[in-house]
Every structure is written in C-alpha cells, then in structure tokens.
Amino acid sequence: MTVLRPDDPALVPDAGHEAVTVTSVVPAGAEGPWDAYAETLITAAGRAVPDLRGRLVRHEVRTPADIAGETGAEGGAVPAPALAAAGGRLLHPSNGTALPGLFTAGGWSHPGGGLPHAGMSGALVAGLIVEGPEFRGSQ
C-alpha cells in the first residue's frame, strides 16, 4: 500500500482537509469484494493519517476490471512495486536483454511500476543506448 500526502496547499480542498491518495495493487485475476478491501485499506492508512476516516470527503475503488477496460491490460494487470528484499526475488528484470541492442522499459522492467519508475526505466535505457552496457545510472 502507498499513501501519498502532498503538502502543496493548492491541492487540498480546505484548511480542514488534505489530499491523500491510498493505492494498493492487487494481483491480476484477483477477485473482490472490492469495497471491503477498500475499507481495509482506509483503516490501515488511518494509522499513518490520523482521523482519516472522519475527514474522508470521497473515495474511489478501481478494480482490475476497470483497469482492463480502460487500458486493455489483460486481467487489469498492473506491475507490482519493486522491493529490494527477499534476496532480490521482488525486483523487476533488468533493462538489458540477451539480444544485443534490445532493451526493455516500463512498469514490468527495472525499476518497476508506477509513472516515476516508468520514466526512470526509459532514462536508464537511454543511458544504455548512449553509454553502453556498463552504464549504471547517474554517477
């Protein structure tokens, strides 16, 4: 679960509220009940954001079926975040491949899912193309 709390006053509805985005990616093919799952997330996020439930103005539940319908991603598949734990088993594949000159970028490649990571993935591939296979990111 990710809890985002931007501190820009222009992004909040009023002085009594703040903008909070709670996101959790479920495995493709998973099944609900989605509203109950959302309630569990709101409760968990409430531990990080005091009185979250009491200040909740609105929430939206987006299911894998919603994602599949809007993006065409089979089963609503969304890349899980890459985690540097479990001996590297939770990391995404590197951007280079066994075929010279073929690189991968995006949520299913290093460094993983989410818009910032997809952008970083593209930047890493650009570095590999320009600098060669020894490129390891910014120095």
PDB file of C-alpha atoms in Angstrom:
ATOM      1  CA  MET A   1       0.000   0.000   0.000  1.00  0.00           C
ATOM      2  CA  THR A   2       1.199   3.513  -0.825  1.00  0.00           C
ATOM      3  CA  VAL A   3      -0.071   6.610   0.980  1.00  0.00           C
ATOM      4  CA  LEU A   4       0.694   9.911  -0.772  1.00  0.00           C
ATOM      5  CA  ARG A   5       0.213  13.154   1.174  1.00  0.00           C
ATOM      6  CA  PRO A   6       1.209  16.163  -0.960  1.00  0.00           C
ATOM      7  CA  ASP A   7       1.908  19.258   1.138  1.00  0.00           C
ATOM      8  CA  ASP A   8       1.002  21.829  -1.537  1.00  0.00           C
ATOM      9  CA  PRO A   9      -1.877  23.976  -0.172  1.00  0.00           C
ATOM     10  CA  ALA A  10      -3.263  24.331  -3.716  1.00  0.00           C
ATOM     11  CA  LEU A  11      -4.011  20.589  -3.753  1.00  0.00           C
ATOM     12  CA  VAL A  12      -6.256  20.448  -0.680  1.00  0.00           C
ATOM     13  CA  PRO A  13      -9.996  21.192  -0.574  1.00  0.00           C
ATOM     14  CA  ASP A  14      -9.801  23.456   2.510  1.00  0.00           C
ATOM     15  CA  ALA A  15      -7.874  24.009   5.765  1.00  0.00           C
ATOM     16  CA  GLY A  16      -9.681  21.115   7.486  1.00  0.00           C
ATOM     17  CA  HIS A  17      -8.668  18.543   4.883  1.00  0.00           C
ATOM     18  CA  GLU A  18      -5.658  17.310   2.984  1.00  0.00           C
ATOM     19  CA  ALA A  19      -5.235  15.437  -0.264  1.00  0.00           C
ATOM     20  CA  VAL A  20      -4.375  11.789   0.357  1.00  0.00           C
ATOM     21  CA  THR A  21      -4.087   9.078  -2.249  1.00  0.00           C
ATOM     22  CA  VAL A  22      -4.094   5.499  -0.970  1.00  0.00           C
ATOM     23  CA  THR A  23      -3.091   2.973  -3.592  1.00  0.00           C
ATOM     24  CA  SER A  24      -2.785  -0.774  -3.442  1.00  0.00           C
ATOM     25  CA  VAL A  25      -2.141  -3.001  -6.424  1.00  0.00           C
ATOM     26  CA  VAL A  26      -3.870  -6.371  -6.342  1.00  0.00           C
ATOM     27  CA  PRO A  27      -2.717  -9.348  -8.380  1.00  0.00           C
ATOM     28  CA  ALA A  28      -4.222  -9.645 -11.854  1.00  0.00           C
ATOM     29  CA  GLY A  29      -7.134 -12.052 -11.787  1.00  0.00           C
ATOM     30  CA  ALA A  30      -7.846 -11.356  -8.118  1.00  0.00           C
ATOM     31  CA  GLU A  31     -11.479 -11.119  -7.153  1.00  0.00           C
ATOM     32  CA  GLY A  32     -13.327  -8.849  -4.682  1.00  0.00           C
ATOM     33  CA  PRO A  33     -15.209  -7.996  -2.592  1.00  0.00           C
ATOM     34  CA  TRP A  34     -13.550  -4.710  -3.596  1.00  0.00           C
ATOM     35  CA  ASP A  35     -15.500  -2.400  -1.292  1.00  0.00           C
ATOM     36  CA  ALA A  36     -14.480  -4.487   1.739  1.00  0.00           C
ATOM     37  CA  TYR A  37     -10.865  -4.438   0.534  1.00  0.00           C
ATOM     38  CA  ALA A  38     -11.045  -0.630   0.188  1.00  0.00           C
ATOM     39  CA  GLU A  39     -12.375  -0.346   3.740  1.00  0.00           C
ATOM     40  CA  THR A  40      -9.426  -2.413   4.990  1.00  0.00           C
ATOM     41  CA  LEU A  41      -7.016  -0.062   3.167  1.00  0.00           C
ATOM     42  CA  ILE A  42      -8.677   3.043   4.575  1.00  0.00           C
ATOM     43  CA  THR A  43      -8.385   1.587   8.072  1.00  0.00           C
ATOM     44  CA  ALA A  44      -4.698   0.761   7.535  1.00  0.00           C
ATOM     45  CA  ALA A  45      -3.988   4.202   6.046  1.00  0.00           C
ATOM     46  CA  GLY A  46      -5.680   5.731   9.102  1.00  0.00           C
ATOM     47  CA  ARG A  47      -2.699   4.580  11.147  1.00  0.00           C
ATOM     48  CA  ALA A  48      -0.495   6.900   9.038  1.00  0.00           C
ATOM     49  CA  VAL A  49      -3.033   9.720   8.678  1.00  0.00           C
ATOM     50  CA  PRO A  50      -4.831  10.396  11.997  1.00  0.00           C
ATOM     51  CA  ASP A  51      -8.642  10.668  11.742  1.00  0.00           C
ATOM     52  CA  LEU A  52      -8.511   9.867   8.023  1.00  0.00           C
ATOM     53  CA  ARG A  53     -11.924   8.217   8.011  1.00  0.00           C
ATOM     54  CA  GLY A  54     -13.562  11.175   9.764  1.00  0.00           C
ATOM     55  CA  ARG A  55     -12.116  13.623   7.229  1.00  0.00           C
ATOM     56  CA  LEU A  56     -12.757  11.486   4.141  1.00  0.00           C
ATOM     57  CA  VAL A  57     -14.595  13.558   1.549  1.00  0.00           C
ATOM     58  CA  ARG A  58     -14.719  10.892  -1.182  1.00  0.00           C
ATOM     59  CA  HIS A  59     -13.041   7.713  -2.254  1.00  0.00           C
ATOM     60  CA  GLU A  60     -12.995   5.710  -5.445  1.00  0.00           C
ATOM     61  CA  VAL A  61     -12.471   1.987  -5.870  1.00  0.00           C
ATOM     62  CA  ARG A  62     -10.777   0.981  -9.127  1.00  0.00           C
ATOM     63  CA  THR A  63     -10.917  -2.751  -9.813  1.00  0.00           C
ATOM     64  CA  PRO A  64      -8.793  -4.860 -12.150  1.00  0.00           C
ATOM     65  CA  ALA A  65     -11.831  -4.950 -14.479  1.00  0.00           C
ATOM     66  CA  ASP A  66     -11.814  -1.124 -14.563  1.00  0.00           C
ATOM     67  CA  ILE A  67      -8.117  -1.088 -15.452  1.00  0.00           C
ATOM     68  CA  ALA A  68      -8.573  -3.758 -18.130  1.00  0.00           C
ATOM     69  CA  GLY A  69     -11.492  -1.865 -19.654  1.00  0.00           C
ATOM     70  CA  GLU A  70      -9.645   1.453 -19.800  1.00  0.00           C
ATOM     71  CA  THR A  71      -6.141   0.295 -20.744  1.00  0.00           C
ATOM     72  CA  GLY A  72      -6.598  -3.052 -22.463  1.00  0.00           C
ATOM     73  CA  ALA A  73      -4.176  -4.644 -19.979  1.00  0.00           C
ATOM     74  CA  GLU A  74      -5.230  -8.288 -19.804  1.00  0.00           C
ATOM     75  CA  GLY A  75      -6.914  -9.003 -16.477  1.00  0.00           C
ATOM     76  CA  GLY A  76      -6.212  -5.432 -15.348  1.00  0.00           C
ATOM     77  CA  ALA A  77      -2.568  -6.320 -14.783  1.00  0.00           C
ATOM     78  CA  VAL A  78      -0.599  -3.545 -13.089  1.00  0.00           C
ATOM     79  CA  PRO A  79       3.078  -4.023 -12.303  1.00  0.00           C
ATOM     80  CA  ALA A  80       3.732  -4.544  -8.622  1.00  0.00           C
ATOM     81  CA  PRO A  81       6.290  -2.290  -6.957  1.00  0.00           C
ATOM     82  CA  ALA A  82       9.885  -3.475  -6.967  1.00  0.00           C
ATOM     83  CA  LEU A  83      11.164  -4.210  -3.472  1.00  0.00           C
ATOM     84  CA  ALA A  84      14.806  -4.651  -2.526  1.00  0.00           C
ATOM     85  CA  ALA A  85      14.170  -7.589  -0.220  1.00  0.00           C
ATOM     86  CA  ALA A  86      13.848 -11.365  -0.341  1.00  0.00           C
ATOM     87  CA  GLY A  87      17.277 -11.767  -1.895  1.00  0.00           C
ATOM     88  CA  GLY A  88      16.260  -9.802  -4.999  1.00  0.00           C
ATOM     89  CA  ARG A  89      13.268 -12.025  -5.840  1.00  0.00           C
ATOM     90  CA  LEU A  90      10.932  -8.992  -5.723  1.00  0.00           C
ATOM     91  CA  LEU A  91      12.920  -6.907  -8.222  1.00  0.00           C
ATOM     92  CA  HIS A  92      11.930  -6.494 -11.862  1.00  0.00           C
ATOM     93  CA  PRO A  93      14.136  -7.784 -14.697  1.00  0.00           C
ATOM     94  CA  SER A  94      16.998  -5.578 -15.861  1.00  0.00           C
ATOM     95  CA  ASN A  95      16.580  -3.298 -18.851  1.00  0.00           C
ATOM     96  CA  GLY A  96      19.101  -5.183 -20.970  1.00  0.00           C
ATOM     97  CA  THR A  97      18.264  -8.489 -22.614  1.00  0.00           C
ATOM     98  CA  ALA A  98      20.210 -11.409 -24.028  1.00  0.00           C
ATOM     99  CA  LEU A  99      19.732  -9.928 -27.513  1.00  0.00           C
ATOM    100  CA  PRO A 100      22.299  -7.132 -28.052  1.00  0.00           C
ATOM    101  CA  GLY A 101      20.593  -3.793 -28.748  1.00  0.00           C
ATOM    102  CA  LEU A 102      17.209  -4.919 -27.371  1.00  0.00           C
ATOM    103  CA  PHE A 103      16.180  -3.172 -24.165  1.00  0.00           C
ATOM    104  CA  THR A 104      13.019  -3.135 -22.094  1.00  0.00           C
ATOM    105  CA  ALA A 105      11.436  -0.123 -20.430  1.00  0.00           C
ATOM    106  CA  GLY A 106       8.267   0.461 -18.464  1.00  0.00           C
ATOM    107  CA  GLY A 107       6.484  -0.934 -15.455  1.00  0.00           C
ATOM    108  CA  TRP A 108       7.458  -4.566 -15.996  1.00  0.00           C
ATOM    109  CA  SER A 109      11.197  -3.727 -16.211  1.00  0.00           C
ATOM    110  CA  HIS A 110      13.683  -2.239 -13.735  1.00  0.00           C
ATOM    111  CA  PRO A 111      12.940  -0.213 -11.576  1.00  0.00           C
ATOM    112  CA  GLY A 112       9.274  -1.283 -11.609  1.00  0.00           C
ATOM    113  CA  GLY A 113       5.725   0.009 -11.811  1.00  0.00           C
ATOM    114  CA  GLY A 114       4.327   3.497 -11.422  1.00  0.00           C
ATOM    115  CA  LEU A 115       4.760   6.608 -13.537  1.00  0.00           C
ATOM    116  CA  PRO A 116       8.007   7.811 -11.892  1.00  0.00           C
ATOM    117  CA  HIS A 117       9.586   4.369 -12.233  1.00  0.00           C
ATOM    118  CA  ALA A 118       8.474   4.017 -15.852  1.00  0.00           C
ATOM    119  CA  GLY A 119      10.184   7.333 -16.605  1.00  0.00           C
ATOM    120  CA  MET A 120      13.332   6.207 -14.792  1.00  0.00           C
ATOM    121  CA  SER A 121      13.218   2.992 -16.794  1.00  0.00           C
ATOM    122  CA  GLY A 122      13.214   4.970 -20.044  1.00  0.00           C
ATOM    123  CA  ALA A 123      16.100   7.118 -18.824  1.00  0.00           C
ATOM    124  CA  LEU A 124      18.099   4.004 -17.937  1.00  0.00           C
ATOM    125  CA  VAL A 125      17.519   2.534 -21.392  1.00  0.00           C
ATOM    126  CA  ALA A 126      18.581   5.830 -22.996  1.00  0.00           C
ATOM    127  CA  GLY A 127      21.777   5.692 -20.936  1.00  0.00           C
ATOM    128  CA  LEU A 128      22.433   2.101 -22.003  1.00  0.00           C
ATOM    129  CA  ILE A 129      21.984   3.066 -25.653  1.00  0.00           C
ATOM    130  CA  VAL A 130      24.216   6.155 -25.435  1.00  0.00           C
ATOM    131  CA  GLU A 131      26.837   4.997 -22.897  1.00  0.00           C
ATOM    132  CA  GLY A 132      26.843   1.253 -23.496  1.00  0.00           C
ATOM    133  CA  PRO A 133      26.330  -1.840 -21.329  1.00  0.00           C
ATOM    134  CA  GLU A 134      28.485  -0.547 -18.459  1.00  0.00           C
ATOM    135  CA  PHE A 135      26.038   2.321 -17.792  1.00  0.00           C
ATOM    136  CA  ARG A 136      24.716   2.164 -14.234  1.00  0.00           C
ATOM    137  CA  GLY A 137      22.605   5.319 -13.947  1.00  0.00           C
ATOM    138  CA  SER A 138      23.623   8.759 -12.745  1.00  0.00           C
ATOM    139  CA  GLN A 139      27.057   8.969 -11.196  1.00  0.00           C
TER     140      GLN A 139
END
